[in-house]
PDB file of C-alpha atoms in Angstrom:
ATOM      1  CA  UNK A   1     -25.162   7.094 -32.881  1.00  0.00           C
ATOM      2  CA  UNK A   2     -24.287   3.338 -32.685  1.00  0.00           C
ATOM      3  CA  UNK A   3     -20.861   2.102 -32.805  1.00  0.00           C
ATOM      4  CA  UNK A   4     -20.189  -2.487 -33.658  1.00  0.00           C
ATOM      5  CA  UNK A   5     -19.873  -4.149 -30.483  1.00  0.00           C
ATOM      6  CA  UNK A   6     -17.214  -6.797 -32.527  1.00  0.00           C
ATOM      7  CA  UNK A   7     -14.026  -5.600 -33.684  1.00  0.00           C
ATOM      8  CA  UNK A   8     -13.845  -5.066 -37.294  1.00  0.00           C
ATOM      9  CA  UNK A   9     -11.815  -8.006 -39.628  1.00  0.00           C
ATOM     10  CA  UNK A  10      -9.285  -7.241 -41.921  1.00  0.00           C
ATOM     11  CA  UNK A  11     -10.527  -5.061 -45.556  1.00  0.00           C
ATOM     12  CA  UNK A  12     -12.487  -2.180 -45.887  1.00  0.00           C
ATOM     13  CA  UNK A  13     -15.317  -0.756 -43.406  1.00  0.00           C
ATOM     14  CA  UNK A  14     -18.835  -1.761 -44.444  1.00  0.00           C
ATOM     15  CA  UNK A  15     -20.986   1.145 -45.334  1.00  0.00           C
ATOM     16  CA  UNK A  16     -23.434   1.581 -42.715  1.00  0.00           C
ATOM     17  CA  UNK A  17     -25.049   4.770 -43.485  1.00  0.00           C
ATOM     18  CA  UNK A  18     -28.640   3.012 -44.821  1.00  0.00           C
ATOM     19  CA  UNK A  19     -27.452  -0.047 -43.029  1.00  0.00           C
ATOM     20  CA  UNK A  20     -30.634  -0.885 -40.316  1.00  0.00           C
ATOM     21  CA  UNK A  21     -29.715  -1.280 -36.914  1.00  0.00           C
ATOM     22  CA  UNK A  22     -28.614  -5.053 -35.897  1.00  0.00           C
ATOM     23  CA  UNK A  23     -27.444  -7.164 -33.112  1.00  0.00           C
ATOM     24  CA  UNK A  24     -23.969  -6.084 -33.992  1.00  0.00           C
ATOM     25  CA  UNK A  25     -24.855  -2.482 -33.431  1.00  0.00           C
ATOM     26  CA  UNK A  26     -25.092  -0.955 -29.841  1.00  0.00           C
ATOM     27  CA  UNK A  27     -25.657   2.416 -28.613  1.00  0.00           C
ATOM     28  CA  UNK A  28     -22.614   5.149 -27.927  1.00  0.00           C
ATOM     29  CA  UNK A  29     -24.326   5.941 -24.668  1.00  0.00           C
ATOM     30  CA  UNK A  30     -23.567   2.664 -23.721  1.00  0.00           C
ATOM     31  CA  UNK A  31     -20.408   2.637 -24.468  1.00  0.00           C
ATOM     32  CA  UNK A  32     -19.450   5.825 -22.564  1.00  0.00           C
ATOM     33  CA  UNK A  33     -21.675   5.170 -19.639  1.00  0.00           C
ATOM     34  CA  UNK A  34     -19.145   2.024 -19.188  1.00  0.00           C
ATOM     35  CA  UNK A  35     -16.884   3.831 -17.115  1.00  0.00           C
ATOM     36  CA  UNK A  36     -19.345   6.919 -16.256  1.00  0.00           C
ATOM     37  CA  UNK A  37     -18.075   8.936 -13.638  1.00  0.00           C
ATOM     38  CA  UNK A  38     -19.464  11.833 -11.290  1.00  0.00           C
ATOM     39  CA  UNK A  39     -15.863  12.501 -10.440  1.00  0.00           C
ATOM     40  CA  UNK A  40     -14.778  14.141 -13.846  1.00  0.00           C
ATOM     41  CA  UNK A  41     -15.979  15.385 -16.976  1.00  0.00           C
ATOM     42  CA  UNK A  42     -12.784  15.764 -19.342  1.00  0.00           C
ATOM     43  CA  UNK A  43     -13.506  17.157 -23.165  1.00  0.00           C
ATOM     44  CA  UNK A  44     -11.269  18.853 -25.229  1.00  0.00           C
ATOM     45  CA  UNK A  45      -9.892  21.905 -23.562  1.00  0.00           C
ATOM     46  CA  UNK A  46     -11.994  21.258 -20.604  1.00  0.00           C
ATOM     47  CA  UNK A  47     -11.506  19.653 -17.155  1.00  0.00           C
ATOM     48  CA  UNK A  48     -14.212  19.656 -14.601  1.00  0.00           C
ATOM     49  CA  UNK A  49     -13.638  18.323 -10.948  1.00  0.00           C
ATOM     50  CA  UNK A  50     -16.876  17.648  -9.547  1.00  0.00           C
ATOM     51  CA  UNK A  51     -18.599  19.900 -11.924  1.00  0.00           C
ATOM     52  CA  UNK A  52     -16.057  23.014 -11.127  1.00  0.00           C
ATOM     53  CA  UNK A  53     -13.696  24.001 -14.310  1.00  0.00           C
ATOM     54  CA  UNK A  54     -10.243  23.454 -12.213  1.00  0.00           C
ATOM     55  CA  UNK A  55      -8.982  26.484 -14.053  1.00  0.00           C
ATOM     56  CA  UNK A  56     -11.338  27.681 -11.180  1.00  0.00           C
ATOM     57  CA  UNK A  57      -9.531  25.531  -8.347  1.00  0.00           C
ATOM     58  CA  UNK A  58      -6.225  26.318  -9.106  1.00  0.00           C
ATOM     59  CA  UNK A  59      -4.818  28.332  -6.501  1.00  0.00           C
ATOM     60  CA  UNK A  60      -8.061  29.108  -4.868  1.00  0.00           C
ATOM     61  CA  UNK A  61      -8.676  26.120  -2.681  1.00  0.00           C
ATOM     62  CA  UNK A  62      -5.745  23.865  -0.612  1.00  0.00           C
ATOM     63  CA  UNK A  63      -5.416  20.721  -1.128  1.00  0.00           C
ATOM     64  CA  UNK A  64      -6.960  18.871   1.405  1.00  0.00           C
ATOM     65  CA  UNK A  65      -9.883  21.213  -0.393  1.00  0.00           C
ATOM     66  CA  UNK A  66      -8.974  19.318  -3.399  1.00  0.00           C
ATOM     67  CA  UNK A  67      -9.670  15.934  -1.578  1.00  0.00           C
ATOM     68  CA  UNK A  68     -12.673  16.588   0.410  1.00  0.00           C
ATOM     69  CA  UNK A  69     -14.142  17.947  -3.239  1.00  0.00           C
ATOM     70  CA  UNK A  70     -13.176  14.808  -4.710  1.00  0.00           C
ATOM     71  CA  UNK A  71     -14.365  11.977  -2.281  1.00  0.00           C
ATOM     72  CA  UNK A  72     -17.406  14.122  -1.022  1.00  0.00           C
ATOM     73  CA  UNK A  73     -18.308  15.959  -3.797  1.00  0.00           C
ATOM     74  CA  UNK A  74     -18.883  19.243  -2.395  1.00  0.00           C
ATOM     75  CA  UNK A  75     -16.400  22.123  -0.633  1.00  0.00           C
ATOM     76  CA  UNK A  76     -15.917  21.578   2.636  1.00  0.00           C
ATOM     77  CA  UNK A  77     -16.715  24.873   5.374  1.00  0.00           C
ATOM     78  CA  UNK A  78     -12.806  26.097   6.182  1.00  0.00           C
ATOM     79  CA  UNK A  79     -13.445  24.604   9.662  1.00  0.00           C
ATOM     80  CA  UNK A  80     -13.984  21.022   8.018  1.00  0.00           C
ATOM     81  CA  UNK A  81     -11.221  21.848   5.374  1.00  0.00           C
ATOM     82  CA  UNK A  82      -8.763  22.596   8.261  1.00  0.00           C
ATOM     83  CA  UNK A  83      -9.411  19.261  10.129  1.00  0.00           C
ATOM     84  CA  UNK A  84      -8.961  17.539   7.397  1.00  0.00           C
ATOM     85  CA  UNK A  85      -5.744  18.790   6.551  1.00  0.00           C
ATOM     86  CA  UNK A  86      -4.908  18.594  10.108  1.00  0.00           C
ATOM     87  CA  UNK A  87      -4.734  15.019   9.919  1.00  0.00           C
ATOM     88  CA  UNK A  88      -3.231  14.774   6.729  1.00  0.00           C
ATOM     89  CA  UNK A  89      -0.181  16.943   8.462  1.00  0.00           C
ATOM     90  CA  UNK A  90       0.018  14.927  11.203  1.00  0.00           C
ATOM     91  CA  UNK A  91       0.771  11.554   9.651  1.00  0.00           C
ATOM     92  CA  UNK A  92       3.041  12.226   7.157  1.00  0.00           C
ATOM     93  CA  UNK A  93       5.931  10.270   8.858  1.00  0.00           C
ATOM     94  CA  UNK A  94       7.177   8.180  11.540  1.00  0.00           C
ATOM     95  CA  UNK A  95      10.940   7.614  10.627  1.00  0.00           C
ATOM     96  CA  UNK A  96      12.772   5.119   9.078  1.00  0.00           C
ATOM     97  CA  UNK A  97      12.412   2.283  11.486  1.00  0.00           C
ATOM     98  CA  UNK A  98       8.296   2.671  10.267  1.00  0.00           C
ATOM     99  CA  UNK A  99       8.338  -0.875   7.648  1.00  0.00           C
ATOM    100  CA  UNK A 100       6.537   1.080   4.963  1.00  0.00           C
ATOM    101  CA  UNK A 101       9.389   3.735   5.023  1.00  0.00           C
ATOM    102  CA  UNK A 102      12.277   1.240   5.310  1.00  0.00           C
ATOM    103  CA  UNK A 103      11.010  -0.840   2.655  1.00  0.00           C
ATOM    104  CA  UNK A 104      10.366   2.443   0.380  1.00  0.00           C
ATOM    105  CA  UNK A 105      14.583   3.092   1.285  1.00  0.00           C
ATOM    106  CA  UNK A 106      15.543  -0.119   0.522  1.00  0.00           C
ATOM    107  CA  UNK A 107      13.830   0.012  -2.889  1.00  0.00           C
ATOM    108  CA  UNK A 108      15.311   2.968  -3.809  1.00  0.00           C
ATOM    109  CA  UNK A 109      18.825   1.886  -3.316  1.00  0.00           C
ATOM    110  CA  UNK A 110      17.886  -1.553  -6.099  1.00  0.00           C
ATOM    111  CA  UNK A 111      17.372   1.374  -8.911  1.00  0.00           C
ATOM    112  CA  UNK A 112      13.961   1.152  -9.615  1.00  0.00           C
ATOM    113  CA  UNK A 113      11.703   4.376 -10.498  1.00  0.00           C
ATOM    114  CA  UNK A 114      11.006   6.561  -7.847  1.00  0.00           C
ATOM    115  CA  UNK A 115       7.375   5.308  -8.455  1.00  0.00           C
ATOM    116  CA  UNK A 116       7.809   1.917  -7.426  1.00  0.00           C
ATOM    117  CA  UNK A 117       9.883   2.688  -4.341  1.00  0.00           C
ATOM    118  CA  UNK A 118       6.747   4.851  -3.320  1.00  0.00           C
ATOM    119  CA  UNK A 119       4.343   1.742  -4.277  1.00  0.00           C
ATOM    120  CA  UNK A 120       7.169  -0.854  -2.093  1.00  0.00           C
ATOM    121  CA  UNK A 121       6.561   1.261   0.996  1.00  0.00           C
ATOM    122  CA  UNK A 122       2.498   1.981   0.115  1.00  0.00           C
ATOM    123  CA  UNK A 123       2.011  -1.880  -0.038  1.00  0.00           C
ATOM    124  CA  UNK A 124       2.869  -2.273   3.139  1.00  0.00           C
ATOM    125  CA  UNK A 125       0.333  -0.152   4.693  1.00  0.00           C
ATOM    126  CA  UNK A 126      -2.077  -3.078   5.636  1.00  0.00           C
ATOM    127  CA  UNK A 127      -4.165  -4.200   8.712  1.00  0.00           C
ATOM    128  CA  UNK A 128      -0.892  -4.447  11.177  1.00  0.00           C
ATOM    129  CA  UNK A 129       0.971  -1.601   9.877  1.00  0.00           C
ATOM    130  CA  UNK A 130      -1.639   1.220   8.489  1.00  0.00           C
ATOM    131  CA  UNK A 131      -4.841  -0.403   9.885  1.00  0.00           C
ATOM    132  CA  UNK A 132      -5.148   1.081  13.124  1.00  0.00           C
ATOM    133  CA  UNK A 133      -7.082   3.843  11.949  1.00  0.00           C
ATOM    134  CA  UNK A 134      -9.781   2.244  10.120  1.00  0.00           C
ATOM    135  CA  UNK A 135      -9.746  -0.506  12.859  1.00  0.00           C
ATOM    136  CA  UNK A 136     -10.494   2.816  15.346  1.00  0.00           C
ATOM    137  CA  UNK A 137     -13.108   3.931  13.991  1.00  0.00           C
ATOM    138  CA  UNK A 138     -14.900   0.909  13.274  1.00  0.00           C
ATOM    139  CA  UNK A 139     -14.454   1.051  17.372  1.00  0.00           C
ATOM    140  CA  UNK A 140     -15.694   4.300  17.919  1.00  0.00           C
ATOM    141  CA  UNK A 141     -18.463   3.769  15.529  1.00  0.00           C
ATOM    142  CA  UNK A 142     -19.561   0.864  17.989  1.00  0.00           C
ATOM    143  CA  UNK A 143     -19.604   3.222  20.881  1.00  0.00           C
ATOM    144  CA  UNK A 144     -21.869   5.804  19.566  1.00  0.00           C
ATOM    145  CA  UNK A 145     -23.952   3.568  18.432  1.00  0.00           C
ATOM    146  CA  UNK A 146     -24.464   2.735  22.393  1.00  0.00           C
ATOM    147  CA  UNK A 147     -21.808   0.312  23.453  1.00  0.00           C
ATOM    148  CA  UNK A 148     -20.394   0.513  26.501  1.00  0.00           C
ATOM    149  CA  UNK A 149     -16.306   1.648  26.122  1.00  0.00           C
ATOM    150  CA  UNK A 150     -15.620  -0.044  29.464  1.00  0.00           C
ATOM    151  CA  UNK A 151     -16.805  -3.343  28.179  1.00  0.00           C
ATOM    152  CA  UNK A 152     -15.360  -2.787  24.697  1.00  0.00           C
ATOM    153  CA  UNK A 153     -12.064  -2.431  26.543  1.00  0.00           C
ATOM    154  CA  UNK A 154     -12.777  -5.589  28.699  1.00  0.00           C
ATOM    155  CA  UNK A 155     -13.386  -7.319  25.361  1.00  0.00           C
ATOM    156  CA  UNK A 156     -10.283  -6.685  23.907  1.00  0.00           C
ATOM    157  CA  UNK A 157      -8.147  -7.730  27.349  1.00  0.00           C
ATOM    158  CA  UNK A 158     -10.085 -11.037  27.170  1.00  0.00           C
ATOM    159  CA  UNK A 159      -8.628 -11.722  23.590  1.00  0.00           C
ATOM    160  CA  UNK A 160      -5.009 -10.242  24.488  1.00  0.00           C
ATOM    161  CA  UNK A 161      -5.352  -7.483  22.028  1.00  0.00           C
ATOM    162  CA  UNK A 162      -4.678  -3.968  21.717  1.00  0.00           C
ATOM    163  CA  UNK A 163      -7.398  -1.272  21.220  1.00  0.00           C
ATOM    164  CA  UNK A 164      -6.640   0.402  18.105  1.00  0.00           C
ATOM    165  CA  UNK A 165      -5.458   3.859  18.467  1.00  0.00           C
ATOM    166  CA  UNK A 166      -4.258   3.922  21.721  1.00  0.00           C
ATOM    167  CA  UNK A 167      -0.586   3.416  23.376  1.00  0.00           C
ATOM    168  CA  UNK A 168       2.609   3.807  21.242  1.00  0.00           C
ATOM    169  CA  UNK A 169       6.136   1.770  21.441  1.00  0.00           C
ATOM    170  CA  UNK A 170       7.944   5.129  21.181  1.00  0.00           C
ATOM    171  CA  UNK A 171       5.945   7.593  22.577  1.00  0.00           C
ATOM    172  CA  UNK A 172       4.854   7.974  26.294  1.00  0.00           C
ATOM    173  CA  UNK A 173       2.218  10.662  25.063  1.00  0.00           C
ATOM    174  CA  UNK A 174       2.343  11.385  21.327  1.00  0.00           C
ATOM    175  CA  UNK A 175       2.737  14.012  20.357  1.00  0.00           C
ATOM    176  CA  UNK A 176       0.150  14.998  17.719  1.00  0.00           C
ATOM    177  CA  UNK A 177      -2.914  13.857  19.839  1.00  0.00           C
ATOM    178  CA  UNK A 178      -3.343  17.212  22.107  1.00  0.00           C
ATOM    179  CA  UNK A 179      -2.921  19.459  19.526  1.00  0.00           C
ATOM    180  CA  UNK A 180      -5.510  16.929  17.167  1.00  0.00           C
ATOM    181  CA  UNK A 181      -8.043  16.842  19.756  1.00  0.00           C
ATOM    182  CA  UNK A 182      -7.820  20.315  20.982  1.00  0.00           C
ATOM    183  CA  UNK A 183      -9.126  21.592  16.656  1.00  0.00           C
ATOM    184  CA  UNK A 184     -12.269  18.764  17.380  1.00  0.00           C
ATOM    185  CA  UNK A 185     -12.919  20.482  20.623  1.00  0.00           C
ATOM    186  CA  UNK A 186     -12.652  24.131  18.691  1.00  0.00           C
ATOM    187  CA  UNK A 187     -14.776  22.496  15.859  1.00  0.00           C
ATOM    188  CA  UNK A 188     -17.249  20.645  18.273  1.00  0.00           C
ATOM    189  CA  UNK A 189     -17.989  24.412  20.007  1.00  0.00           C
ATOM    190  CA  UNK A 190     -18.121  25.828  16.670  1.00  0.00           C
ATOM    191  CA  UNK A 191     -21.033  23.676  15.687  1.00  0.00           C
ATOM    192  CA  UNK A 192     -18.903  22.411  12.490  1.00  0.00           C
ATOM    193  CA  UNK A 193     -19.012  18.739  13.925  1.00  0.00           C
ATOM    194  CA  UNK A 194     -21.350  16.389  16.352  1.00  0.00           C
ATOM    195  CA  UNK A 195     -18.744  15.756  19.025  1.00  0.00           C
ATOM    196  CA  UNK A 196     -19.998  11.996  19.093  1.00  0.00           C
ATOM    197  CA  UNK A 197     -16.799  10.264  17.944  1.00  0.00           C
ATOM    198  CA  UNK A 198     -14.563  12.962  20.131  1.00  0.00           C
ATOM    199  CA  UNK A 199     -16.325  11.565  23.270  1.00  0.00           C
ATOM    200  CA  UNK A 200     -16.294   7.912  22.482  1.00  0.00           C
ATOM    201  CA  UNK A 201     -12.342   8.345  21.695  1.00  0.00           C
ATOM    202  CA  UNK A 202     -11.785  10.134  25.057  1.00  0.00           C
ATOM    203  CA  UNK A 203     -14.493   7.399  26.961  1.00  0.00           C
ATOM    204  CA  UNK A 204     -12.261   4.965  25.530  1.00  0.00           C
ATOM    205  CA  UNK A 205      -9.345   6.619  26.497  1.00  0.00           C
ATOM    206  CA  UNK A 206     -11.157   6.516  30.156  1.00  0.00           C
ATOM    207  CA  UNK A 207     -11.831   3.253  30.287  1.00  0.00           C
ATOM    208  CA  UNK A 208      -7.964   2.067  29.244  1.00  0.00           C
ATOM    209  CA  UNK A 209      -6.618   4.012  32.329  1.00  0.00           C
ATOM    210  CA  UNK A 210      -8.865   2.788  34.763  1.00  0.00           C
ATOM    211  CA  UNK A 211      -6.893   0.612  37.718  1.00  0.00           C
ATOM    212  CA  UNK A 212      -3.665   1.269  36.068  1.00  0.00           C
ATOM    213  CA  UNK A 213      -0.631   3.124  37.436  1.00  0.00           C
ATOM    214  CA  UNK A 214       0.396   4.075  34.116  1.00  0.00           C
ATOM    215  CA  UNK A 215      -2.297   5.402  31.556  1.00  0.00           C
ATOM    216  CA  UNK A 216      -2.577   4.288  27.798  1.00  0.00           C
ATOM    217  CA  UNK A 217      -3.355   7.862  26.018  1.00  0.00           C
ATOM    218  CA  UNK A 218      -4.584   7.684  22.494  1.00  0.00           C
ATOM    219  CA  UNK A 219      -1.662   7.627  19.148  1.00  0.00           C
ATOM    220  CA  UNK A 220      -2.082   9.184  15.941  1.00  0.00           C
ATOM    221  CA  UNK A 221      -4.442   6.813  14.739  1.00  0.00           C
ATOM    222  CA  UNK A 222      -6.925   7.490  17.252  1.00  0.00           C
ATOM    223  CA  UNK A 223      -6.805  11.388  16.966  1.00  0.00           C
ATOM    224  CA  UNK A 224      -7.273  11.185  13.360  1.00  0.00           C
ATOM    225  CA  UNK A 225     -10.038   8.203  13.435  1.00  0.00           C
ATOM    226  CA  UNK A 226     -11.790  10.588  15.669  1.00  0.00           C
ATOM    227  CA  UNK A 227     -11.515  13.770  12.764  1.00  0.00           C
ATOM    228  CA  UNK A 228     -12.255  11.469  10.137  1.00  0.00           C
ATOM    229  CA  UNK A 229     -15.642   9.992  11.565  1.00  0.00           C
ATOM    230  CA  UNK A 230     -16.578  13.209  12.946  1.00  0.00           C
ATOM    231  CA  UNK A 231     -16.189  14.437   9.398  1.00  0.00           C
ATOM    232  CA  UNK A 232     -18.093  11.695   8.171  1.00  0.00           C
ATOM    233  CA  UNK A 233     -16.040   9.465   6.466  1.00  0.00           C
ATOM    234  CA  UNK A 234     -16.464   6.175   6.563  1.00  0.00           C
ATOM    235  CA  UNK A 235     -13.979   4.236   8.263  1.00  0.00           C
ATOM    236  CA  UNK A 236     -12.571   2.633   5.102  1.00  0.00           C
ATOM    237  CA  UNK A 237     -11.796   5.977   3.810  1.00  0.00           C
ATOM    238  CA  UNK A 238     -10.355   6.597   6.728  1.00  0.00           C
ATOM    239  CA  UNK A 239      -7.720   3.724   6.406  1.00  0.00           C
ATOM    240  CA  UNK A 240      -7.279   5.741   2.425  1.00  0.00           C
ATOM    241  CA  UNK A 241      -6.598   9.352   4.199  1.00  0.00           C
ATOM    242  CA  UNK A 242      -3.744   7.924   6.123  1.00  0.00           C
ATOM    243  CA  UNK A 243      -2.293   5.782   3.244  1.00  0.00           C
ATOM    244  CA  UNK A 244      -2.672   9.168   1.290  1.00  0.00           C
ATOM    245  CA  UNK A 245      -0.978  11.409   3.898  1.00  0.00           C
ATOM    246  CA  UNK A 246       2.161   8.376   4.991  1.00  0.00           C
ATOM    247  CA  UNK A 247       2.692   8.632   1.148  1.00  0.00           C
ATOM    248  CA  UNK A 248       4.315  11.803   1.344  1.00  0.00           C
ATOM    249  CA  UNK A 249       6.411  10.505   3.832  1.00  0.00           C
ATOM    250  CA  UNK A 250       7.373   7.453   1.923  1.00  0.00           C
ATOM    251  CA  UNK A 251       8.099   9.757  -1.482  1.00  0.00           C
ATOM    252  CA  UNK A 252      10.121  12.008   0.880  1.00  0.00           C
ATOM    253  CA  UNK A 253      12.803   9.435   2.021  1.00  0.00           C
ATOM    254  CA  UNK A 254      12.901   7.031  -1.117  1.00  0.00           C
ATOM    255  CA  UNK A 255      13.818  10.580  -2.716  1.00  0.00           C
ATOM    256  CA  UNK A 256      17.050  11.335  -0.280  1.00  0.00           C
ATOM    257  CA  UNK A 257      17.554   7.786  -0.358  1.00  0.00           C
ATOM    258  CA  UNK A 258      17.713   7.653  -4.054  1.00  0.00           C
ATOM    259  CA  UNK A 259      19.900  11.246  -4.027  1.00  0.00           C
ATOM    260  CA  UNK A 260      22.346   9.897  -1.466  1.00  0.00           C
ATOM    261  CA  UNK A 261      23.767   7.026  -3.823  1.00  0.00           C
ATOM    262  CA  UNK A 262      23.465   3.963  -2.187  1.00  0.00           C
ATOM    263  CA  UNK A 263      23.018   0.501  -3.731  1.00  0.00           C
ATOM    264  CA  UNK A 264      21.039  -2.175  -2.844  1.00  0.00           C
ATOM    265  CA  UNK A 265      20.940  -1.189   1.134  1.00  0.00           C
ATOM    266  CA  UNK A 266      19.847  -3.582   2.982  1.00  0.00           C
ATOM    267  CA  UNK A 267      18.043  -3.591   6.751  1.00  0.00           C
ATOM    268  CA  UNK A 268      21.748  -4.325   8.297  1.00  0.00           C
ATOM    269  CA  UNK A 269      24.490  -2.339   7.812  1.00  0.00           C
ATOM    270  CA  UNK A 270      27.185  -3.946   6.005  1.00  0.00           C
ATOM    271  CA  UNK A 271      29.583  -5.563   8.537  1.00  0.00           C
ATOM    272  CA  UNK A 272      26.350  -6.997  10.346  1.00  0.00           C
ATOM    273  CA  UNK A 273      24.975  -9.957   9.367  1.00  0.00           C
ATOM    274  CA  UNK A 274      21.542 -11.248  10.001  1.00  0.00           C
ATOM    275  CA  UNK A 275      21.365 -14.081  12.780  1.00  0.00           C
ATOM    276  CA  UNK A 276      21.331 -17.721  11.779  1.00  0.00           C
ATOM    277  CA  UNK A 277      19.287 -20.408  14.044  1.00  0.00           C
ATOM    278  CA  UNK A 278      19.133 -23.387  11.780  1.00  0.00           C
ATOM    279  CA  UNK A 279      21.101 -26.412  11.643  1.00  0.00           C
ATOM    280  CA  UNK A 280      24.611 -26.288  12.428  1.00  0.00           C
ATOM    281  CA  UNK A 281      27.025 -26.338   9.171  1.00  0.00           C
ATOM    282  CA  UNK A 282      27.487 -29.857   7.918  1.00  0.00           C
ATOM    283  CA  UNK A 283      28.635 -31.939   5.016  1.00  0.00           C
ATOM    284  CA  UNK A 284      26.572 -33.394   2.852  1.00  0.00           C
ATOM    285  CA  UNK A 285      27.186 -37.253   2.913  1.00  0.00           C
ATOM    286  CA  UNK A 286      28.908 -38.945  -0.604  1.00  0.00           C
ATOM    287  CA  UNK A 287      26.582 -41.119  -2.673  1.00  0.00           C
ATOM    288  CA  UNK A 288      27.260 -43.273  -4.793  1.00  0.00           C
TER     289      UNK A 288
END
C-alpha cells in the first residue's frame, strides 16, 4: 500500500486504483517505520510493552520492574529488580530547601497545573543540582577501567573541586548510603552483580579520607551511581533514574503546596524582604 507524500489540494480525491505508482507515491512502511519503536506495539485493543501484553504486567511485576523492562528490554532477576528500586526509594526527596522542590512550591502557589509545577522543579535538575550522579559514575567508570582513585582524588584538589558523590552540607554520614551499599554487598555475594563499581566507590571513598581528621563518606549520589553502573546503566541513564525518582518528591510537595492555599509564595516569608546592595536611593536629575 502507498499513501501521497504531498498533502492533497482542495476538490475531490483522484482515483488511484489503476493509477501507476509515481514520485508522489511512497510506501506505508515508510511511513510507519518513521517513528518505529521496539518500546511499544499499540493496535486496537492491544498494548504490548516490550513485546509483553501489559494486561500481563498489571499487577504482576513492581514498578521499578516496569522501568528496567522498558529501558532494558528484558525483566530484571528480583535481586536486580530490588536494587533498582532501592535507589529509586532512596532519592525521592531532600526537603524543601532542595531548589528543584522549592521552585516546584513556589509554582504551585502562581496557579498553574499541577503539571507544570512538577516540570518548574524537574528543570532544575541539571549538572549542579541533579548531576552528581551521572558525574559519579562517569568517575567510577574511570577507575575500573584502571585509574588510580588516589590520583583521581589528587586531580580534583588541584582544580578546587568536589568529587561527585561524596560529602553532604547537611549530613555528617547520610543516611541512605549504609543501607545502599550493604544490598550491593548482598548482590555482589549473590553473584547478581560484578562488584567493580562497589569497590571503585569505596577506593574512592579511601582515598578522600586519607590525612584527614575528618572523613568525607559517600552521599546519595554515590550509593546510587554505584547500583546503577553495577546494573549496567550507562551513566546518562543514571542522571534519568534520579530525575525519575526526585520527581515523586517534587509532585509530592507542589501537591500539599497547591492543597494548602497559598498564593504566589515566594522564597521569603512575607515581612522579609530580599537584601538590596546597589546604589543608594537617589533622584533622578531634571532635564530640560
Amino acid at each position: 500500500m502507498s499513501v501521497p507524500d504531498t498533502p492533497r489540494g482542495p476538490g475531490p480525491a483522484p482515483a488511484t486504483a489503476n493509477a501507476p505508482e509515481g514520485p508522489a507515491m511512497i510506501e506505508e512502511h515508510r511511513v510507519t517505520d518513521w517513528w518505529s519503536t521496539a518500546v511499544s506495539r499499540i493496535r486496537p485493543g492491544e498494548i504490548l510493552l516490550r513485546g509483553y501484553p501489559v494486561e500481563q504486567l498489571i499487577g504482576r511485576i513492581t514498578f521499578a520492574e516496569q522501568i528496567w523492562l522498558m529501558l532494558r528490554g528484558e525483566l530484571p532477576t528480583p535481586v536486580q529488580g530490588r536494587l533498582l528500586e532501592a535507589a529509586l526509594v532512596a532519592a525521592v526527596d531532600h526537603g524543601p530547601q532542595a531548589p528543584s522542590i522549592a521552585a516546584a512550591r513556589m509554582a504551585a502557589t502562581c496557579g498553574v497545573g499541577l503539571n507544570s509545577a512538577v516540570a518548574t522543579g524537574a528543570g532544575l535538575l541539571g549538572d549542579v543540582h541533579g548531576g552528581a550522579g551521572q558525574q559519579c559514575m562517569e568517575v567510577l567508570e574511570g577507575i575500573i577501567g584502571g585509574e588510580d582513585a588516589a590520583a583521581v582524588v589528587a586531580g580534583f584538589r588541584d582544580r578546587r573541586a568536589y568529587v561527585p558523590g561524596f560529602g553532604h552540607r547537611f549530613h555528617p554520614r547520610d543516611p541512605r548510603r549504609d543501607p545502599l551499599l550493604a544490598l550491593v554487598r548482598e548482590a555482589v555475594a549473590e553473584g547478581e552483580v560484578p562488584g567493580r563499581a562497589l569497590a571503585a566507590g569505596l577506593a574512592l571513598e579511601a582515598a578522600l579520607a586519607e590525612g584527614r581528621t575528618r572523613p568525607v563518606p559517600m552521599n546519595i549520589d554515590g550509593a546510587t551511581a554505584i547500583i546503577y553502573a553495577e546494573l549496567g546503566f550507562p551513566a546518562e541513564l543514571g542522571r534519568g533514574l534520579f530525575v525519575l525518582s526526585r520527581s515523586v518528591g517534587i509532585l509530592a510537595h507542589a501537591w500539599e503546596e497547591q492543597e494548602g492555599g497559598a498564593r504566589i509564595k515566594g522564597p521569603l516569608p512575607r515581612p522579609l524582604l530580599a537584601g538590596y546592595r546597589g546604589t543608594p536611593a537617589r533622584d533622578l536629575a531634571p532635564r530640560d
